[in-house]
């Protein structure tokens, strides 16, 4: 059963702490996207990779967010330091043969 | 700015009726179009994709694309209460990123 796996599913942390979210894309998919979803903003693209190379991270606050793909089976999104306004659901998605995206279950982040 | 627009709803239809969801996009270079369904508290799941002008049918779902009008729609026939969800339109231009619309909330009333 091929699916995108994200960890952690839930994270509660205090302002100023570092948060790392991980994603395992579907085997064979060469594009990986990170999205953030809030009630107010909907789905916002933070960054995306093709063949592990970052192609667009313009949606990401550069001073505190970073995204990497250390290998083809792992993508990471890091927030340091975290702030209450970062509270959201973070989705990872990987791209299939015809360009469609398959989403992970998301990481729900709460920053107190 | 590449934009995808949808009516936020809620769109309410009685059970058994046809639900019509609409989406417009601004980038004429867009090449592929997707409809996702998202239940509350869950992740978006792909329903259909369409590349060519015209209609594409899959079970109770029909996607319609009109590139000249920059318009894509999703019809759900014989709507069921289980279809109640938010429907997201997404547009992709190969080599560029996916842009999602804000979603339309559909409520199917028993």
PDB file of C-alpha atoms in Angstrom:
ATOM      1  CA  UNK A   1       0.000   0.000   0.000  1.00  0.00           C
ATOM      2  CA  UNK A   2       1.949   2.977  -1.311  1.00  0.00           C
ATOM      3  CA  UNK A   3       1.409   6.127   0.676  1.00  0.00           C
ATOM      4  CA  UNK A   4       3.159   9.232   1.925  1.00  0.00           C
ATOM      5  CA  UNK A   5       4.173   8.896   5.559  1.00  0.00           C
ATOM      6  CA  UNK A   6       4.542  11.909   7.831  1.00  0.00           C
ATOM      7  CA  UNK A   7       5.807  12.177  11.386  1.00  0.00           C
ATOM      8  CA  UNK A   8       4.902  13.356  13.924  1.00  0.00           C
ATOM      9  CA  UNK A   9       1.134  13.341  13.500  1.00  0.00           C
ATOM     10  CA  UNK A  10       0.722  15.793  16.345  1.00  0.00           C
ATOM     11  CA  UNK A  11       3.188  18.125  18.018  1.00  0.00           C
ATOM     12  CA  UNK A  12       2.658  20.585  20.831  1.00  0.00           C
ATOM     13  CA  UNK A  13       5.612  22.773  21.674  1.00  0.00           C
ATOM     14  CA  UNK A  14       6.470  26.053  23.276  1.00  0.00           C
ATOM     15  CA  UNK A  15       7.392  29.202  21.442  1.00  0.00           C
ATOM     16  CA  UNK A  16      11.080  29.327  20.632  1.00  0.00           C
ATOM     17  CA  UNK A  17      11.552  25.583  20.381  1.00  0.00           C
ATOM     18  CA  UNK A  18      12.799  23.811  17.280  1.00  0.00           C
ATOM     19  CA  UNK A  19      10.332  21.646  15.389  1.00  0.00           C
ATOM     20  CA  UNK A  20      11.270  19.060  12.773  1.00  0.00           C
ATOM     21  CA  UNK A  21       8.702  17.337  10.600  1.00  0.00           C
ATOM     22  CA  UNK A  22       9.577  14.365   8.433  1.00  0.00           C
ATOM     23  CA  UNK A  23       8.101  12.907   5.296  1.00  0.00           C
ATOM     24  CA  UNK A  24       8.682   9.683   3.421  1.00  0.00           C
ATOM     25  CA  UNK A  25       7.400  10.093  -0.140  1.00  0.00           C
ATOM     26  CA  UNK A  26       5.940   7.255  -2.185  1.00  0.00           C
ATOM     27  CA  UNK A  27       8.720   5.124  -3.612  1.00  0.00           C
ATOM     28  CA  UNK A  28       9.525   6.216  -7.157  1.00  0.00           C
ATOM     29  CA  UNK A  29       7.994   9.668  -6.888  1.00  0.00           C
ATOM     30  CA  UNK A  30      10.520  12.357  -7.765  1.00  0.00           C
ATOM     31  CA  UNK A  31       8.639  15.457  -6.641  1.00  0.00           C
ATOM     32  CA  UNK A  32       7.919  16.363  -3.030  1.00  0.00           C
ATOM     33  CA  UNK A  33       5.851  19.288  -1.820  1.00  0.00           C
ATOM     34  CA  UNK A  34       5.380  20.840   1.617  1.00  0.00           C
ATOM     35  CA  UNK A  35       2.103  22.657   2.255  1.00  0.00           C
ATOM     36  CA  UNK A  36       0.710  24.433   5.289  1.00  0.00           C
ATOM     37  CA  UNK A  37      -3.022  24.603   5.892  1.00  0.00           C
ATOM     38  CA  UNK A  38      -4.913  26.906   8.202  1.00  0.00           C
ATOM     39  CA  UNK A  39      -8.569  27.837   8.323  1.00  0.00           C
ATOM     40  CA  UNK A  40      -7.780  31.372   7.234  1.00  0.00           C
ATOM     41  CA  UNK A  41      -5.236  30.731   4.469  1.00  0.00           C
ATOM     42  CA  UNK A  42      -6.150  27.375   3.031  1.00  0.00           C
ATOM     43  CA  UNK A  43      -3.355  25.334   1.472  1.00  0.00           C
ATOM     44  CA  UNK A  44      -0.165  27.361   1.128  1.00  0.00           C
ATOM     45  CA  UNK A  45       2.840  25.998  -0.716  1.00  0.00           C
ATOM     46  CA  UNK A  46       5.997  26.270   1.375  1.00  0.00           C
ATOM     47  CA  UNK A  47       8.533  24.428  -0.766  1.00  0.00           C
ATOM     48  CA  UNK A  48       8.912  21.754  -3.364  1.00  0.00           C
ATOM     49  CA  UNK A  49      11.649  19.501  -4.647  1.00  0.00           C
ATOM     50  CA  UNK A  50      12.283  17.615  -7.846  1.00  0.00           C
ATOM     51  CA  UNK A  51      14.852  14.843  -7.784  1.00  0.00           C
ATOM     52  CA  UNK A  52      15.826  16.087  -4.307  1.00  0.00           C
ATOM     53  CA  UNK A  53      16.734  19.559  -5.586  1.00  0.00           C
ATOM     54  CA  UNK A  54      14.777  22.493  -4.161  1.00  0.00           C
ATOM     55  CA  UNK A  55      12.863  24.221  -6.967  1.00  0.00           C
ATOM     56  CA  UNK A  56      10.737  26.722  -5.131  1.00  0.00           C
ATOM     57  CA  UNK A  57      10.774  27.748  -1.500  1.00  0.00           C
ATOM     58  CA  UNK A  58       9.409  31.245  -2.003  1.00  0.00           C
ATOM     59  CA  UNK A  59       6.442  30.519   0.244  1.00  0.00           C
ATOM     60  CA  UNK A  60       8.616  29.765   3.205  1.00  0.00           C
ATOM     61  CA  UNK A  61       9.747  32.326   5.809  1.00  0.00           C
ATOM     62  CA  UNK A  62      13.476  31.955   5.263  1.00  0.00           C
ATOM     63  CA  UNK A  63      14.531  33.286   8.629  1.00  0.00           C
ATOM     64  CA  UNK A  64      12.965  30.428  10.543  1.00  0.00           C
ATOM     65  CA  UNK A  65      11.975  27.681   8.118  1.00  0.00           C
ATOM     66  CA  UNK A  66      14.190  25.293   6.222  1.00  0.00           C
ATOM     67  CA  UNK A  67      13.404  22.320   4.003  1.00  0.00           C
ATOM     68  CA  UNK A  68      15.757  19.593   2.842  1.00  0.00           C
ATOM     69  CA  UNK A  69      15.802  16.216   1.147  1.00  0.00           C
ATOM     70  CA  UNK A  70      18.854  14.379   2.460  1.00  0.00           C
ATOM     71  CA  UNK A  71      17.910  11.369   0.359  1.00  0.00           C
ATOM     72  CA  UNK A  72      15.138  10.173  -1.934  1.00  0.00           C
ATOM     73  CA  UNK A  73      13.214   8.583   0.920  1.00  0.00           C
ATOM     74  CA  UNK A  74      13.224  11.487   3.350  1.00  0.00           C
ATOM     75  CA  UNK A  75      12.149  15.118   3.261  1.00  0.00           C
ATOM     76  CA  UNK A  76      12.352  17.356   6.307  1.00  0.00           C
ATOM     77  CA  UNK A  77      10.808  20.669   7.273  1.00  0.00           C
ATOM     78  CA  UNK A  78      12.353  22.476  10.193  1.00  0.00           C
ATOM     79  CA  UNK A  79      11.143  25.514  12.102  1.00  0.00           C
ATOM     80  CA  UNK A  80      13.592  27.262  14.416  1.00  0.00           C
ATOM     81  CA  UNK A  81      12.526  29.134  16.465  1.00  0.00           C
ATOM     82  CA  UNK A  82       8.845  28.286  16.361  1.00  0.00           C
ATOM     83  CA  UNK A  83       6.167  30.919  16.962  1.00  0.00           C
ATOM     84  CA  UNK A  84       2.452  30.656  17.809  1.00  0.00           C
ATOM     85  CA  UNK A  85       1.552  31.834  14.282  1.00  0.00           C
ATOM     86  CA  UNK A  86       3.203  28.684  12.930  1.00  0.00           C
ATOM     87  CA  UNK A  87       0.380  26.602  14.408  1.00  0.00           C
ATOM     88  CA  UNK A  88      -1.191  24.788  11.469  1.00  0.00           C
ATOM     89  CA  UNK A  89      -1.395  21.432   9.753  1.00  0.00           C
ATOM     90  CA  UNK A  90       1.650  20.736   7.611  1.00  0.00           C
ATOM     91  CA  UNK A  91       1.172  18.390   4.690  1.00  0.00           C
ATOM     92  CA  UNK A  92       3.753  16.632   2.625  1.00  0.00           C
ATOM     93  CA  UNK A  93       2.759  15.387  -0.832  1.00  0.00           C
ATOM     94  CA  UNK A  94       4.643  13.476  -3.492  1.00  0.00           C
ATOM     95  CA  UNK A  95       4.058  13.611  -7.220  1.00  0.00           C
ATOM     96  CA  UNK A  96       2.877  10.695  -9.339  1.00  0.00           C
ATOM     97  CA  UNK A  97       3.281   9.700 -12.987  1.00  0.00           C
ATOM     98  CA  UNK A  98       0.755  12.124 -14.427  1.00  0.00           C
ATOM     99  CA  UNK A  99       1.634  14.962 -12.103  1.00  0.00           C
ATOM    100  CA  UNK A 100      -1.004  14.267  -9.492  1.00  0.00           C
ATOM    101  CA  UNK A 101      -0.140  14.781  -5.839  1.00  0.00           C
ATOM    102  CA  UNK A 102      -0.644  12.247  -3.088  1.00  0.00           C
ATOM    103  CA  UNK A 103      -0.838  13.714   0.388  1.00  0.00           C
ATOM    104  CA  UNK A 104       0.359  12.392   3.689  1.00  0.00           C
ATOM    105  CA  UNK A 105      -1.913  12.511   6.719  1.00  0.00           C
ATOM    106  CA  UNK A 106      -0.350  15.741   7.914  1.00  0.00           C
ATOM    107  CA  UNK A 107       1.444  16.953  11.019  1.00  0.00           C
ATOM    108  CA  UNK A 108      -0.699  19.082  13.289  1.00  0.00           C
ATOM    109  CA  UNK A 109       1.530  21.619  15.018  1.00  0.00           C
ATOM    110  CA  UNK A 110       0.506  23.697  18.006  1.00  0.00           C
ATOM    111  CA  UNK A 111       2.944  26.306  19.283  1.00  0.00           C
ATOM    112  CA  UNK A 112       2.039  27.709  22.679  1.00  0.00           C
TER     113      UNK A 112
ATOM    114  CA  UNK B   1       0.230  36.066  -9.437  1.00  0.00           C
ATOM    115  CA  UNK B   2      -1.171  32.706 -10.427  1.00  0.00           C
ATOM    116  CA  UNK B   3      -4.580  32.302  -8.872  1.00  0.00           C
ATOM    117  CA  UNK B   4      -7.247  29.674  -8.603  1.00  0.00           C
ATOM    118  CA  UNK B   5     -10.657  30.786  -7.459  1.00  0.00           C
ATOM    119  CA  UNK B   6     -13.572  28.846  -6.079  1.00  0.00           C
ATOM    120  CA  UNK B   7     -16.795  29.774  -4.393  1.00  0.00           C
ATOM    121  CA  UNK B   8     -16.214  28.977  -0.720  1.00  0.00           C
ATOM    122  CA  UNK B   9     -19.794  27.875  -0.180  1.00  0.00           C
ATOM    123  CA  UNK B  10     -21.277  26.176   1.631  1.00  0.00           C
ATOM    124  CA  UNK B  11     -23.065  24.599  -1.273  1.00  0.00           C
ATOM    125  CA  UNK B  12     -26.050  22.642  -0.041  1.00  0.00           C
ATOM    126  CA  UNK B  13     -27.801  20.060  -2.207  1.00  0.00           C
ATOM    127  CA  UNK B  14     -30.392  17.409  -1.349  1.00  0.00           C
ATOM    128  CA  UNK B  15     -29.431  13.769  -1.432  1.00  0.00           C
ATOM    129  CA  UNK B  16     -29.717  12.359  -4.949  1.00  0.00           C
ATOM    130  CA  UNK B  17     -29.271  15.717  -6.666  1.00  0.00           C
ATOM    131  CA  UNK B  18     -26.394  16.845  -8.867  1.00  0.00           C
ATOM    132  CA  UNK B  19     -23.762  18.976  -7.151  1.00  0.00           C
ATOM    133  CA  UNK B  20     -21.883  21.392  -9.409  1.00  0.00           C
ATOM    134  CA  UNK B  21     -18.559  22.781  -8.241  1.00  0.00           C
ATOM    135  CA  UNK B  22     -16.754  25.450 -10.207  1.00  0.00           C
ATOM    136  CA  UNK B  23     -13.210  26.735 -10.463  1.00  0.00           C
ATOM    137  CA  UNK B  24     -11.508  29.452 -12.501  1.00  0.00           C
ATOM    138  CA  UNK B  25      -7.795  29.971 -12.977  1.00  0.00           C
ATOM    139  CA  UNK B  26      -5.699  32.871 -14.136  1.00  0.00           C
ATOM    140  CA  UNK B  27      -2.633  31.249 -15.724  1.00  0.00           C
ATOM    141  CA  UNK B  28      -3.310  30.457 -19.388  1.00  0.00           C
ATOM    142  CA  UNK B  29      -0.249  28.230 -19.407  1.00  0.00           C
ATOM    143  CA  UNK B  30      -1.868  25.801 -16.998  1.00  0.00           C
ATOM    144  CA  UNK B  31      -1.834  22.311 -18.412  1.00  0.00           C
ATOM    145  CA  UNK B  32      -3.340  19.947 -15.893  1.00  0.00           C
ATOM    146  CA  UNK B  33      -6.228  20.258 -13.524  1.00  0.00           C
ATOM    147  CA  UNK B  34      -7.136  18.271 -10.451  1.00  0.00           C
ATOM    148  CA  UNK B  35     -10.008  17.902  -8.060  1.00  0.00           C
ATOM    149  CA  UNK B  36      -9.350  16.861  -4.480  1.00  0.00           C
ATOM    150  CA  UNK B  37     -11.795  16.041  -1.713  1.00  0.00           C
ATOM    151  CA  UNK B  38     -10.934  16.835   1.884  1.00  0.00           C
ATOM    152  CA  UNK B  39     -12.978  15.634   4.812  1.00  0.00           C
ATOM    153  CA  UNK B  40     -12.732  17.634   8.009  1.00  0.00           C
ATOM    154  CA  UNK B  41      -9.535  16.779   9.859  1.00  0.00           C
ATOM    155  CA  UNK B  42      -8.209  14.658   7.009  1.00  0.00           C
ATOM    156  CA  UNK B  43      -5.790  15.165   4.163  1.00  0.00           C
ATOM    157  CA  UNK B  44      -6.815  15.983   0.595  1.00  0.00           C
ATOM    158  CA  UNK B  45      -7.442  12.954  -1.592  1.00  0.00           C
ATOM    159  CA  UNK B  46      -7.405  12.958  -5.361  1.00  0.00           C
ATOM    160  CA  UNK B  47     -10.753  12.470  -7.093  1.00  0.00           C
ATOM    161  CA  UNK B  48      -9.979  13.225 -10.730  1.00  0.00           C
ATOM    162  CA  UNK B  49      -7.618  14.944 -13.091  1.00  0.00           C
ATOM    163  CA  UNK B  50      -8.208  16.327 -16.562  1.00  0.00           C
ATOM    164  CA  UNK B  51      -5.918  17.667 -19.262  1.00  0.00           C
ATOM    165  CA  UNK B  52      -8.019  18.093 -22.376  1.00  0.00           C
ATOM    166  CA  UNK B  53     -10.979  20.287 -23.130  1.00  0.00           C
ATOM    167  CA  UNK B  54     -14.291  18.539 -22.667  1.00  0.00           C
ATOM    168  CA  UNK B  55     -15.657  16.096 -20.157  1.00  0.00           C
ATOM    169  CA  UNK B  56     -14.098  13.221 -18.280  1.00  0.00           C
ATOM    170  CA  UNK B  57     -16.294  10.818 -16.373  1.00  0.00           C
ATOM    171  CA  UNK B  58     -15.441   8.483 -13.513  1.00  0.00           C
ATOM    172  CA  UNK B  59     -18.371   6.855 -11.816  1.00  0.00           C
ATOM    173  CA  UNK B  60     -20.593   9.540 -10.313  1.00  0.00           C
ATOM    174  CA  UNK B  61     -18.002  12.238 -10.985  1.00  0.00           C
ATOM    175  CA  UNK B  62     -17.561  14.265 -14.163  1.00  0.00           C
ATOM    176  CA  UNK B  63     -14.826  16.837 -14.636  1.00  0.00           C
ATOM    177  CA  UNK B  64     -15.292  19.484 -17.298  1.00  0.00           C
ATOM    178  CA  UNK B  65     -12.556  21.684 -18.726  1.00  0.00           C
ATOM    179  CA  UNK B  66     -12.805  24.763 -20.908  1.00  0.00           C
ATOM    180  CA  UNK B  67      -9.353  26.224 -21.453  1.00  0.00           C
ATOM    181  CA  UNK B  68     -10.612  29.144 -23.538  1.00  0.00           C
ATOM    182  CA  UNK B  69     -12.724  30.283 -20.605  1.00  0.00           C
ATOM    183  CA  UNK B  70     -10.130  29.151 -18.054  1.00  0.00           C
ATOM    184  CA  UNK B  71     -12.799  27.201 -16.262  1.00  0.00           C
ATOM    185  CA  UNK B  72     -12.951  23.739 -14.763  1.00  0.00           C
ATOM    186  CA  UNK B  73     -15.860  22.150 -12.974  1.00  0.00           C
ATOM    187  CA  UNK B  74     -16.771  18.992 -11.111  1.00  0.00           C
ATOM    188  CA  UNK B  75     -20.220  17.439 -11.241  1.00  0.00           C
ATOM    189  CA  UNK B  76     -21.282  14.891  -8.674  1.00  0.00           C
ATOM    190  CA  UNK B  77     -24.328  12.902  -9.697  1.00  0.00           C
ATOM    191  CA  UNK B  78     -26.650  11.204  -7.212  1.00  0.00           C
ATOM    192  CA  UNK B  79     -25.037  13.115  -4.345  1.00  0.00           C
ATOM    193  CA  UNK B  80     -24.762  11.232  -1.068  1.00  0.00           C
ATOM    194  CA  UNK B  81     -24.315  12.552   2.489  1.00  0.00           C
ATOM    195  CA  UNK B  82     -20.877  10.921   2.395  1.00  0.00           C
ATOM    196  CA  UNK B  83     -19.933  13.395  -0.355  1.00  0.00           C
ATOM    197  CA  UNK B  84     -20.147  16.212   2.185  1.00  0.00           C
ATOM    198  CA  UNK B  85     -16.626  17.624   2.292  1.00  0.00           C
ATOM    199  CA  UNK B  86     -14.500  20.466   0.996  1.00  0.00           C
ATOM    200  CA  UNK B  87     -13.551  20.169  -2.670  1.00  0.00           C
ATOM    201  CA  UNK B  88     -10.261  21.675  -3.751  1.00  0.00           C
ATOM    202  CA  UNK B  89      -9.416  22.604  -7.308  1.00  0.00           C
ATOM    203  CA  UNK B  90      -5.721  22.494  -8.199  1.00  0.00           C
ATOM    204  CA  UNK B  91      -3.911  23.710 -11.280  1.00  0.00           C
ATOM    205  CA  UNK B  92      -0.479  22.713 -12.462  1.00  0.00           C
ATOM    206  CA  UNK B  93       1.830  23.991 -15.157  1.00  0.00           C
ATOM    207  CA  UNK B  94       4.573  21.457 -15.789  1.00  0.00           C
ATOM    208  CA  UNK B  95       7.713  22.740 -14.222  1.00  0.00           C
ATOM    209  CA  UNK B  96       5.815  25.070 -11.966  1.00  0.00           C
ATOM    210  CA  UNK B  97       4.155  24.402  -8.702  1.00  0.00           C
ATOM    211  CA  UNK B  98       0.638  23.260  -7.916  1.00  0.00           C
ATOM    212  CA  UNK B  99      -1.740  26.067  -7.029  1.00  0.00           C
ATOM    213  CA  UNK B 100      -4.771  25.177  -4.983  1.00  0.00           C
ATOM    214  CA  UNK B 101      -8.009  27.072  -4.762  1.00  0.00           C
ATOM    215  CA  UNK B 102      -9.500  27.890  -1.362  1.00  0.00           C
ATOM    216  CA  UNK B 103     -12.004  25.041  -1.685  1.00  0.00           C
ATOM    217  CA  UNK B 104     -15.787  24.788  -1.801  1.00  0.00           C
ATOM    218  CA  UNK B 105     -17.575  23.250   1.140  1.00  0.00           C
ATOM    219  CA  UNK B 106     -20.317  20.883  -0.012  1.00  0.00           C
ATOM    220  CA  UNK B 107     -23.126  19.740   2.233  1.00  0.00           C
ATOM    221  CA  UNK B 108     -25.443  16.971   1.012  1.00  0.00           C
ATOM    222  CA  UNK B 109     -28.639  16.960   3.010  1.00  0.00           C
ATOM    223  CA  UNK B 110     -30.362  13.618   3.697  1.00  0.00           C
TER     224      UNK B 110
END
